[in-house]
CSV table of C-alpha atoms in Angstrom, one decimal:
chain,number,residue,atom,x,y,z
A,810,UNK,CA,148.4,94.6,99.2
A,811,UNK,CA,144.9,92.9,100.1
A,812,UNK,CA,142.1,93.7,97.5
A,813,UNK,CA,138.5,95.3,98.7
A,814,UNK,CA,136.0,95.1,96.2
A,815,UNK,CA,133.2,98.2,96.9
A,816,UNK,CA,130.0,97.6,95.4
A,817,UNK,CA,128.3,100.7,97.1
A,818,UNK,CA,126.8,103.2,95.0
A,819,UNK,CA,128.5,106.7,94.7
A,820,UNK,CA,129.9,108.8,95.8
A,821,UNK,CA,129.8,106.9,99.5
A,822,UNK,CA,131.9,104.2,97.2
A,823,UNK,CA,135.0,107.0,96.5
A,824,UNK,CA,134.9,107.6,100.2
A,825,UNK,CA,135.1,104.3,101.6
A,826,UNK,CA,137.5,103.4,98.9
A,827,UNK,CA,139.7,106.9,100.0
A,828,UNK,CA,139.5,105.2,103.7
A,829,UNK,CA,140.5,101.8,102.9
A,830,UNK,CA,143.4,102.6,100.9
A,831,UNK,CA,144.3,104.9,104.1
A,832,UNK,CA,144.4,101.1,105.7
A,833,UNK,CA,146.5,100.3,103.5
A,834,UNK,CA,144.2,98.6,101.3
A,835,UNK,CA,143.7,98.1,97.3
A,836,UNK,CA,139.7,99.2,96.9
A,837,UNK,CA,138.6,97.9,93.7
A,838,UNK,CA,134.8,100.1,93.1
A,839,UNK,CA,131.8,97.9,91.2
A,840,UNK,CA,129.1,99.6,92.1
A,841,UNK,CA,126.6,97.5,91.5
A,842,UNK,CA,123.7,100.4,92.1
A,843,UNK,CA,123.6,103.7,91.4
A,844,UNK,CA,121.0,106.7,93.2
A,845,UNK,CA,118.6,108.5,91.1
A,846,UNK,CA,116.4,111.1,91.8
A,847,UNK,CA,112.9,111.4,92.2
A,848,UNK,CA,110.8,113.7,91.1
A,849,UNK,CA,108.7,115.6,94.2
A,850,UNK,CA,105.2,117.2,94.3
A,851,UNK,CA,105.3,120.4,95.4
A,852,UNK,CA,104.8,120.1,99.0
A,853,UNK,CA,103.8,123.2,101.9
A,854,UNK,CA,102.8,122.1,105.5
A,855,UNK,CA,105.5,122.2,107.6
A,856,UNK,CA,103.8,124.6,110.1
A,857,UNK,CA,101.8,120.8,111.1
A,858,UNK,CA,104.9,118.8,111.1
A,859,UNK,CA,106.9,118.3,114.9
A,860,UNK,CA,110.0,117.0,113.5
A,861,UNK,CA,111.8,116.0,110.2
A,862,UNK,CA,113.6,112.4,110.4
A,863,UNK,CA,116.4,111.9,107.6
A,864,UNK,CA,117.6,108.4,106.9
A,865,UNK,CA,119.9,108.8,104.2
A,866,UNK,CA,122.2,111.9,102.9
A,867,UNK,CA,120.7,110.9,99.9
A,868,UNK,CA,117.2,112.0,100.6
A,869,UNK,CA,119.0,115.4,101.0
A,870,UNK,CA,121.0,115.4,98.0
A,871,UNK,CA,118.0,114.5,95.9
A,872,UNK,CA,115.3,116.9,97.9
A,873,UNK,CA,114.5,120.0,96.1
A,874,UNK,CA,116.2,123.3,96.9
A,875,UNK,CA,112.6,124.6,98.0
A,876,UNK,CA,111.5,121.6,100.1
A,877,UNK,CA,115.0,121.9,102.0
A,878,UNK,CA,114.4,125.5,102.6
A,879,UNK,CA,110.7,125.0,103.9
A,880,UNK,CA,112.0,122.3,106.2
A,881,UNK,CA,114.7,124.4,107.6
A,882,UNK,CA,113.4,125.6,110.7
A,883,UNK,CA,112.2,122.0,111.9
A,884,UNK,CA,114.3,119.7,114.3
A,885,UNK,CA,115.6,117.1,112.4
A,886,UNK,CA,117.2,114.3,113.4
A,887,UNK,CA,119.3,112.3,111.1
A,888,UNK,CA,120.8,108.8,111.1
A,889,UNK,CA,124.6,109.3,111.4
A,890,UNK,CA,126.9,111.6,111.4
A,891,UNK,CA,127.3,111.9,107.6
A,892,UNK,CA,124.0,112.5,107.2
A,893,UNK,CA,123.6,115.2,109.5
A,894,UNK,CA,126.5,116.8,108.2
A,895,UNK,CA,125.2,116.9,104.5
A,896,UNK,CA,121.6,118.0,105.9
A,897,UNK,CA,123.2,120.7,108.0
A,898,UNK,CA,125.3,122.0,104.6
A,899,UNK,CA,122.0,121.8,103.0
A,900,UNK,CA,120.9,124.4,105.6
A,901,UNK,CA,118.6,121.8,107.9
A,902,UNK,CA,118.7,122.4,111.7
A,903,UNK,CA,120.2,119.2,112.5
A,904,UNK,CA,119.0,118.4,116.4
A,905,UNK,CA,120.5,115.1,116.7
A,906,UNK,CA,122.7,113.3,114.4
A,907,UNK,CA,123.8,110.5,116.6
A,908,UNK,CA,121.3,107.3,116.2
A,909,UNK,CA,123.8,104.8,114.0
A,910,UNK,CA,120.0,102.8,113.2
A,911,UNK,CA,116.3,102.9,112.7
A,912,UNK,CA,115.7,101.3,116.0
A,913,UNK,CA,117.6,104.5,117.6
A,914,UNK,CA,116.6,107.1,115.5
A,915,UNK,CA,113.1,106.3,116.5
A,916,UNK,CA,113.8,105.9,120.0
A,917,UNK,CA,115.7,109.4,120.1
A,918,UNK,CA,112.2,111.2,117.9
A,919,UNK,CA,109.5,109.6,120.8
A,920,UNK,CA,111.5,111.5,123.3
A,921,UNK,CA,112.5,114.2,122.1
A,922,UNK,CA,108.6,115.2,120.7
A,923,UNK,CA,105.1,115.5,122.2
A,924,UNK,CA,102.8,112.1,121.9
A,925,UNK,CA,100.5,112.6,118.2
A,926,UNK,CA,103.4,114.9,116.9
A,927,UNK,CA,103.5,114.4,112.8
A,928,UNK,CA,106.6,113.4,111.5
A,929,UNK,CA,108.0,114.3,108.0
A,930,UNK,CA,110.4,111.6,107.0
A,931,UNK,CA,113.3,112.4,104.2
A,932,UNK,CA,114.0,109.2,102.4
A,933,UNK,CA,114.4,107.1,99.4
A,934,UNK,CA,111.9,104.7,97.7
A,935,UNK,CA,113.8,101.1,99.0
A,936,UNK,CA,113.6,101.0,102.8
A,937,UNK,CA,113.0,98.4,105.4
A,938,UNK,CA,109.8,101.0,106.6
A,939,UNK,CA,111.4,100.2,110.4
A,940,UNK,CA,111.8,103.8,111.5
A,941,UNK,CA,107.4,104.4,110.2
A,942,UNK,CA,106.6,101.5,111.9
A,943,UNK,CA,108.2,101.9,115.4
A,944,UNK,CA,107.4,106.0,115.0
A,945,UNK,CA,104.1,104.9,113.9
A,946,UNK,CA,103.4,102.2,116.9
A,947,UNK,CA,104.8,105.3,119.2
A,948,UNK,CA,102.0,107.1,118.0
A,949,UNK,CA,103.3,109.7,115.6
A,950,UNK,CA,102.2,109.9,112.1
A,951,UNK,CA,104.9,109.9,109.3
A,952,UNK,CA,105.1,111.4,106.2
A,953,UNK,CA,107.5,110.3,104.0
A,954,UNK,CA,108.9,112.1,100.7
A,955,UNK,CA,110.8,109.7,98.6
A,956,UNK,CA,113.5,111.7,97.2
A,957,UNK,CA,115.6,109.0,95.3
A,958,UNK,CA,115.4,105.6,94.1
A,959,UNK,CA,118.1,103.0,94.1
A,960,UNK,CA,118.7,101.4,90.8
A,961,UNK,CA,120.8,98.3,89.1
């Protein structure tokens, strides 16, 4: 049986260990990171915020019960599929769930909103800022909450 070393944090690293050894596989898990939560300001204004963009299930996970249940009623759009999903358990109306990227996700927020719509972006402290920028150049402000942080 071939080895498959995981170094991805959990619990995504149980999962894609479970799905490897469906393969056939021998997943050997070293995370090599671990997710932490952030603490968040308390936080009202969703009546001025278009859209919510979620880029981890993460940022869910780690987002206060309270901020999730203010956001509820906005269109979000998540990243993947698992990340809609958890956002959707979480009680988030999940709009679209089908970017795979950044580069997508954006894309699928500029036309789906009206031009100067505010964006309130889920997320952790380490990101590429890709989604900001290209929402940002589109001309929609972001907001982002930083929910978790990713740790050695």
């Amino acid at each position: 049986m071939r080895r498959v070393l995981v170094t991805r944090p959990e619990p995504g690293a149980s999962r894609t260990a479970g799905r490897l050894a469906a393969l056939g596989f021998e997943p050997v898990l070293l995370p090599l990171t671990k997710i932490v939560p952030l603490p968040v300001e308390t936080w009202s204004g969703a009546e001025n915020i278009a859209a919510l963009a979620i880029t981890s299930a993460n940022a869910v996970r780690h987002a206060p019960p309270s901020l999730l249940r203010d956001l509820a009623g906005l269109p979000a759009f998540a990243v993947g599929e698992r990340t809609g999903q958890v956002a959707a358990e979480a009680g988030v109306s999940v709009k679209d769930a089908g970017a795979g990227d950044a580069d997508r996700l954006a894309e699928r927020i500029v036309a789906s909103v009206q031009p100067g719509s505010k964006i309130l972006l889920l997320c952790g402290r380490i990101r590429r800022g890709t989604l900001e920028s290209r929402l940002a150049a589109a001309g929609l402000p972001v907001r982002a909450i930083e929910t978790y942080d990713t740790v050695p």
